[in-house]
């Protein structure tokens, strides 16, 4: 017998949590029993202890011939190649009605900035031919609500496709609300809205300058959207707003009965959008976001699980075979961070995906990325969690590791609070 290589443990309240990253099993023990559990894990061949059977069943202890790496790979490939649903992020426009100082689409010049009517027709023709019955579209931008009429027309058309069942989500800055649009999209399977916020008042104006809207407009619009769907508010954090993030949550304190969820993300500086003066270092960000999350839970807010516990072997959709990003002129990309046609892995032409010649990312669209050929990842304890990390960051020479890599114990506490104590 041997002890699993891939588990983490932490203490919360009067309990000790053990989480198996390979099999997604969670064990909660009274703190008084921790010593016996630790000894059993240190001596996995001692079957006389009362802990052994439970630890073995949950695979914290495994047989000597059990290959955990093979199990991690099997789970990943099974999920990456699932055929139950086809998911597509549609970059319908790269235009926006805001000038966010940190936007990773800034300072990029493209020949194609917005989908045309012909593009919408070609997208529909392509989706009509996919073999999966369920199709989910995340409408993305830029600001997709600038094309709300085109999106609505497409969704009406897709609703008449009797071979497929469509669902939709929208990623927006919350600046535009149209009652008719959201009422109809609810009928067509609108699952949620993902909206970003940076602050209220002057904080908003500083980071998200716009002549068209302010933070109060966003706040009112997000409340209106809850009439028709769940709204997930992603609070983008940086040096300028980290001390004011609670103010956003407090603004929604009287509306906790509505389907509103919160999560957090870090504003990051890239070569084409230099904003290093705003970027929080990783440790500061992680400590503050953990503090914010716990505070929000204490106040009764619903916080989304920000970790990839129970990711079923898929950290990012870029690794999935049936997950695409499609932009203007129907170029197809690996992920929603790359929009240059020169970086596309292919293009939809006459309703068919045509792979770019010598494209390593899609290899004819028959395979997906393999995170297990990366040498530095093979012996990493959190490989079942991140499955190789972010391939986009790796390609541009940055660390692909998840920012929470050194804080998984704290994330496990949040996970436990969200799903087991909520």
mmCIF file of N, CA and C in Angstrom, residues 173-240:
data_model
loop_
_atom_site.group_PDB
_atom_site.id
_atom_site.type_symbol
_atom_site.label_atom_id
_atom_site.label_comp_id
_atom_site.label_asym_id
_atom_site.label_seq_id
_atom_site.Cartn_x
_atom_site.Cartn_y
_atom_site.Cartn_z
ATOM 1 N N UNK A 173 -20.241 44.311 -19.616
ATOM 2 C CA UNK A 173 -19.848 45.288 -18.598
ATOM 3 C C UNK A 173 -21.061 45.864 -17.877
ATOM 4 N N UNK A 174 -22.245 45.407 -18.247
ATOM 5 C CA UNK A 174 -23.464 45.803 -17.550
ATOM 6 C C UNK A 174 -23.983 47.180 -17.900
ATOM 7 N N UNK A 175 -23.444 47.788 -18.939
ATOM 8 C CA UNK A 175 -23.805 49.170 -19.255
ATOM 9 C C UNK A 175 -25.102 49.297 -20.045
ATOM 10 N N UNK A 176 -25.535 48.201 -20.675
ATOM 11 C CA UNK A 176 -26.699 48.256 -21.569
ATOM 12 C C UNK A 176 -27.761 47.274 -21.085
ATOM 13 N N UNK A 177 -28.969 47.771 -20.924
ATOM 14 C CA UNK A 177 -30.083 46.897 -20.582
ATOM 15 C C UNK A 177 -31.231 47.136 -21.558
ATOM 16 N N UNK A 178 -31.780 46.039 -22.032
ATOM 17 C CA UNK A 178 -32.923 46.097 -22.943
ATOM 18 C C UNK A 178 -33.912 45.038 -22.481
ATOM 19 N N UNK A 179 -35.050 45.471 -21.990
ATOM 20 C CA UNK A 179 -36.025 44.541 -21.419
ATOM 21 C C UNK A 179 -36.471 43.501 -22.429
ATOM 22 N N UNK A 180 -36.759 43.930 -23.646
ATOM 23 C CA UNK A 180 -37.202 42.980 -24.670
ATOM 24 C C UNK A 180 -36.129 41.944 -24.943
ATOM 25 N N UNK A 181 -34.884 42.366 -25.027
ATOM 26 C CA UNK A 181 -33.782 41.445 -25.299
ATOM 27 C C UNK A 181 -33.709 40.359 -24.230
ATOM 28 N N UNK A 182 -33.674 40.749 -22.975
ATOM 29 C CA UNK A 182 -33.515 39.757 -21.906
ATOM 30 C C UNK A 182 -34.770 38.908 -21.738
ATOM 31 N N UNK A 183 -35.931 39.478 -21.969
ATOM 32 C CA UNK A 183 -37.158 38.683 -21.873
ATOM 33 C C UNK A 183 -37.170 37.579 -22.920
ATOM 34 N N UNK A 184 -36.797 37.921 -24.145
ATOM 35 C CA UNK A 184 -36.771 36.908 -25.201
ATOM 36 C C UNK A 184 -35.639 35.911 -24.997
ATOM 37 N N UNK A 185 -34.457 36.409 -24.599
ATOM 38 C CA UNK A 185 -33.326 35.499 -24.411
ATOM 39 C C UNK A 185 -33.607 34.484 -23.302
ATOM 40 N N UNK A 186 -34.383 34.891 -22.308
ATOM 41 C CA UNK A 186 -34.795 33.939 -21.271
ATOM 42 C C UNK A 186 -35.573 32.791 -21.894
ATOM 43 N N UNK A 187 -36.425 33.075 -22.848
ATOM 44 C CA UNK A 187 -37.189 32.038 -23.534
ATOM 45 C C UNK A 187 -36.287 31.128 -24.359
ATOM 46 N N UNK A 188 -35.167 31.671 -24.839
ATOM 47 C CA UNK A 188 -34.272 30.896 -25.697
ATOM 48 C C UNK A 188 -33.178 30.176 -24.919
ATOM 49 N N UNK A 189 -33.266 30.205 -23.586
ATOM 50 C CA UNK A 189 -32.328 29.414 -22.784
ATOM 51 C C UNK A 189 -31.187 30.201 -22.185
ATOM 52 N N UNK A 190 -31.437 31.464 -21.809
ATOM 53 C CA UNK A 190 -30.391 32.271 -21.167
ATOM 54 C C UNK A 190 -30.125 31.715 -19.771
ATOM 55 N N UNK A 191 -28.906 31.233 -19.539
ATOM 56 C CA UNK A 191 -28.567 30.602 -18.259
ATOM 57 C C UNK A 191 -28.019 31.593 -17.238
ATOM 58 N N UNK A 192 -27.246 32.569 -17.707
ATOM 59 C CA UNK A 192 -26.653 33.527 -16.783
ATOM 60 C C UNK A 192 -26.004 34.679 -17.532
ATOM 61 N N UNK A 193 -25.791 35.752 -16.800
ATOM 62 C CA UNK A 193 -25.024 36.897 -17.277
ATOM 63 C C UNK A 193 -23.768 36.994 -16.428
ATOM 64 N N UNK A 194 -22.614 37.131 -17.078
ATOM 65 C CA UNK A 194 -21.358 37.372 -16.379
ATOM 66 C C UNK A 194 -21.009 38.845 -16.545
ATOM 67 N N UNK A 195 -21.043 39.592 -15.446
ATOM 68 C CA UNK A 195 -20.817 41.032 -15.508
ATOM 69 C C UNK A 195 -19.607 41.414 -14.669
ATOM 70 N N UNK A 196 -18.828 42.347 -15.158
ATOM 71 C CA UNK A 196 -17.637 42.782 -14.439
ATOM 72 C C UNK A 196 -17.857 44.150 -13.819
ATOM 73 N N UNK A 197 -17.274 44.342 -12.636
ATOM 74 C CA UNK A 197 -17.312 45.632 -11.959
ATOM 75 C C UNK A 197 -15.940 45.920 -11.348
ATOM 76 N N UNK A 198 -15.616 47.191 -11.208
ATOM 77 C CA UNK A 198 -14.345 47.577 -10.594
ATOM 78 C C UNK A 198 -14.538 48.473 -9.379
ATOM 79 N N UNK A 199 -15.712 49.062 -9.234
ATOM 80 C CA UNK A 199 -15.922 49.940 -8.098
ATOM 81 C C UNK A 199 -17.108 50.855 -8.302
ATOM 82 N N UNK A 200 -17.277 51.752 -7.354
ATOM 83 C CA UNK A 200 -18.345 52.729 -7.407
ATOM 84 C C UNK A 200 -17.740 54.135 -7.547
ATOM 85 N N UNK A 201 -18.547 55.076 -7.984
ATOM 86 C CA UNK A 201 -18.129 56.472 -8.017
ATOM 87 C C UNK A 201 -16.830 56.714 -8.744
ATOM 88 N N UNK A 202 -15.904 57.408 -8.074
ATOM 89 C CA UNK A 202 -14.646 57.813 -8.703
ATOM 90 C C UNK A 202 -13.750 56.633 -9.046
ATOM 91 N N UNK A 203 -13.853 55.542 -8.281
ATOM 92 C CA UNK A 203 -13.051 54.354 -8.590
ATOM 93 C C UNK A 203 -13.457 53.798 -9.948
ATOM 94 N N UNK A 204 -14.760 53.693 -10.163
ATOM 95 C CA UNK A 204 -15.261 53.244 -11.463
ATOM 96 C C UNK A 204 -14.796 54.195 -12.565
ATOM 97 N N UNK A 205 -14.946 55.479 -12.354
ATOM 98 C CA UNK A 205 -14.589 56.454 -13.391
ATOM 99 C C UNK A 205 -13.099 56.428 -13.718
ATOM 100 N N UNK A 206 -12.291 56.124 -12.734
ATOM 101 C CA UNK A 206 -10.846 56.072 -12.951
ATOM 102 C C UNK A 206 -10.438 54.852 -13.779
ATOM 103 N N UNK A 207 -10.985 53.696 -13.443
ATOM 104 C CA UNK A 207 -10.568 52.450 -14.090
ATOM 105 C C UNK A 207 -11.381 52.122 -15.332
ATOM 106 N N UNK A 208 -12.591 52.632 -15.400
ATOM 107 C CA UNK A 208 -13.485 52.312 -16.503
ATOM 108 C C UNK A 208 -14.111 53.591 -17.065
ATOM 109 N N UNK A 209 -13.279 54.502 -17.572
ATOM 110 C CA UNK A 209 -13.813 55.767 -18.086
ATOM 111 C C UNK A 209 -14.733 55.558 -19.284
ATOM 112 N N UNK A 210 -15.883 56.216 -19.242
ATOM 113 C CA UNK A 210 -16.853 56.096 -20.331
ATOM 114 C C UNK A 210 -17.764 57.308 -20.325
ATOM 115 N N UNK A 211 -18.123 57.747 -21.495
ATOM 116 C CA UNK A 211 -19.090 58.844 -21.629
ATOM 117 C C UNK A 211 -20.520 58.333 -21.580
ATOM 118 N N UNK A 212 -20.684 57.016 -21.669
ATOM 119 C CA UNK A 212 -22.019 56.433 -21.823
ATOM 120 C C UNK A 212 -22.662 55.961 -20.520
ATOM 121 N N UNK A 213 -21.857 55.652 -19.523
ATOM 122 C CA UNK A 213 -22.454 55.084 -18.309
ATOM 123 C C UNK A 213 -21.521 55.252 -17.117
ATOM 124 N N UNK A 214 -22.093 55.137 -15.924
ATOM 125 C CA UNK A 214 -21.316 55.147 -14.693
ATOM 126 C C UNK A 214 -21.684 53.919 -13.864
ATOM 127 N N UNK A 215 -21.109 53.795 -12.691
ATOM 128 C CA UNK A 215 -21.317 52.601 -11.869
ATOM 129 C C UNK A 215 -22.764 52.436 -11.448
ATOM 130 N N UNK A 216 -23.473 53.538 -11.233
ATOM 131 C CA UNK A 216 -24.864 53.448 -10.804
ATOM 132 C C UNK A 216 -25.744 52.879 -11.920
ATOM 133 N N UNK A 217 -25.424 53.216 -13.157
ATOM 134 C CA UNK A 217 -26.147 52.628 -14.294
ATOM 135 C C UNK A 217 -25.931 51.119 -14.317
ATOM 136 N N UNK A 218 -24.684 50.699 -14.123
ATOM 137 C CA UNK A 218 -24.374 49.260 -14.092
ATOM 138 C C UNK A 218 -25.151 48.575 -12.973
ATOM 139 N N UNK A 219 -25.130 49.155 -11.788
ATOM 140 C CA UNK A 219 -25.827 48.577 -10.642
ATOM 141 C C UNK A 219 -27.311 48.358 -10.943
ATOM 142 N N UNK A 220 -27.984 49.377 -11.459
ATOM 143 C CA UNK A 220 -29.414 49.269 -11.754
ATOM 144 C C UNK A 220 -29.673 48.243 -12.861
ATOM 145 N N UNK A 221 -28.808 48.226 -13.867
ATOM 146 C CA UNK A 221 -28.988 47.270 -14.968
ATOM 147 C C UNK A 221 -28.851 45.827 -14.487
ATOM 148 N N UNK A 222 -27.887 45.575 -13.616
ATOM 149 C CA UNK A 222 -27.691 44.213 -13.127
ATOM 150 C C UNK A 222 -28.882 43.749 -12.308
ATOM 151 N N UNK A 223 -29.458 44.655 -11.537
ATOM 152 C CA UNK A 223 -30.671 44.296 -10.797
ATOM 153 C C UNK A 223 -31.800 43.951 -11.763
ATOM 154 N N UNK A 224 -31.937 44.704 -12.840
ATOM 155 C CA UNK A 224 -32.991 44.428 -13.823
ATOM 156 C C UNK A 224 -32.773 43.073 -14.492
ATOM 157 N N UNK A 225 -31.526 42.739 -14.748
ATOM 158 C CA UNK A 225 -31.237 41.474 -15.425
ATOM 159 C C UNK A 225 -31.668 40.269 -14.595
ATOM 160 N N UNK A 226 -31.673 40.410 -13.262
ATOM 161 C CA UNK A 226 -32.065 39.282 -12.413
ATOM 162 C C UNK A 226 -33.529 38.906 -12.584
ATOM 163 N N UNK A 227 -34.310 39.743 -13.251
ATOM 164 C CA UNK A 227 -35.692 39.354 -13.551
ATOM 165 C C UNK A 227 -35.733 38.145 -14.482
ATOM 166 N N UNK A 228 -34.655 37.949 -15.227
ATOM 167 C CA UNK A 228 -34.677 36.956 -16.298
ATOM 168 C C UNK A 228 -33.582 35.884 -16.188
ATOM 169 N N UNK A 229 -32.584 36.097 -15.323
ATOM 170 C CA UNK A 229 -31.502 35.119 -15.263
ATOM 171 C C UNK A 229 -30.647 35.370 -14.031
ATOM 172 N N UNK A 230 -29.721 34.456 -13.767
ATOM 173 C CA UNK A 230 -28.742 34.638 -12.693
ATOM 174 C C UNK A 230 -27.643 35.583 -13.163
ATOM 175 N N UNK A 231 -27.238 36.475 -12.299
ATOM 176 C CA UNK A 231 -26.174 37.425 -12.623
ATOM 177 C C UNK A 231 -24.951 37.109 -11.761
ATOM 178 N N UNK A 232 -23.841 36.821 -12.419
ATOM 179 C CA UNK A 232 -22.573 36.575 -11.731
ATOM 180 C C UNK A 232 -21.713 37.824 -11.882
ATOM 181 N N UNK A 233 -21.397 38.458 -10.773
ATOM 182 C CA UNK A 233 -20.630 39.704 -10.789
ATOM 183 C C UNK A 233 -19.175 39.403 -10.476
ATOM 184 N N UNK A 234 -18.321 39.666 -11.455
ATOM 185 C CA UNK A 234 -16.890 39.440 -11.293
ATOM 186 C C UNK A 234 -16.232 40.767 -10.930
ATOM 187 N N UNK A 235 -15.717 40.857 -9.712
ATOM 188 C CA UNK A 235 -15.074 42.084 -9.250
ATOM 189 C C UNK A 235 -13.595 42.025 -9.614
ATOM 190 N N UNK A 236 -13.188 42.882 -10.552
ATOM 191 C CA UNK A 236 -11.791 42.936 -10.991
ATOM 192 C C UNK A 236 -10.988 43.736 -9.976
ATOM 193 N N UNK A 237 -9.919 43.144 -9.452
ATOM 194 C CA UNK A 237 -9.186 43.760 -8.350
ATOM 195 C C UNK A 237 -7.803 44.254 -8.767
ATOM 196 N N UNK A 238 -7.439 45.415 -8.244
ATOM 197 C CA UNK A 238 -6.119 46.003 -8.489
ATOM 198 C C UNK A 238 -5.767 46.903 -7.305
ATOM 199 N N UNK A 239 -4.646 47.597 -7.391
ATOM 200 C CA UNK A 239 -4.206 48.440 -6.278
ATOM 201 C C UNK A 239 -5.193 49.573 -5.991
ATOM 202 N N UNK A 240 -5.797 50.122 -7.042
ATOM 203 C CA UNK A 240 -6.675 51.281 -6.857
ATOM 204 C C UNK A 240 -7.981 50.946 -6.168
#
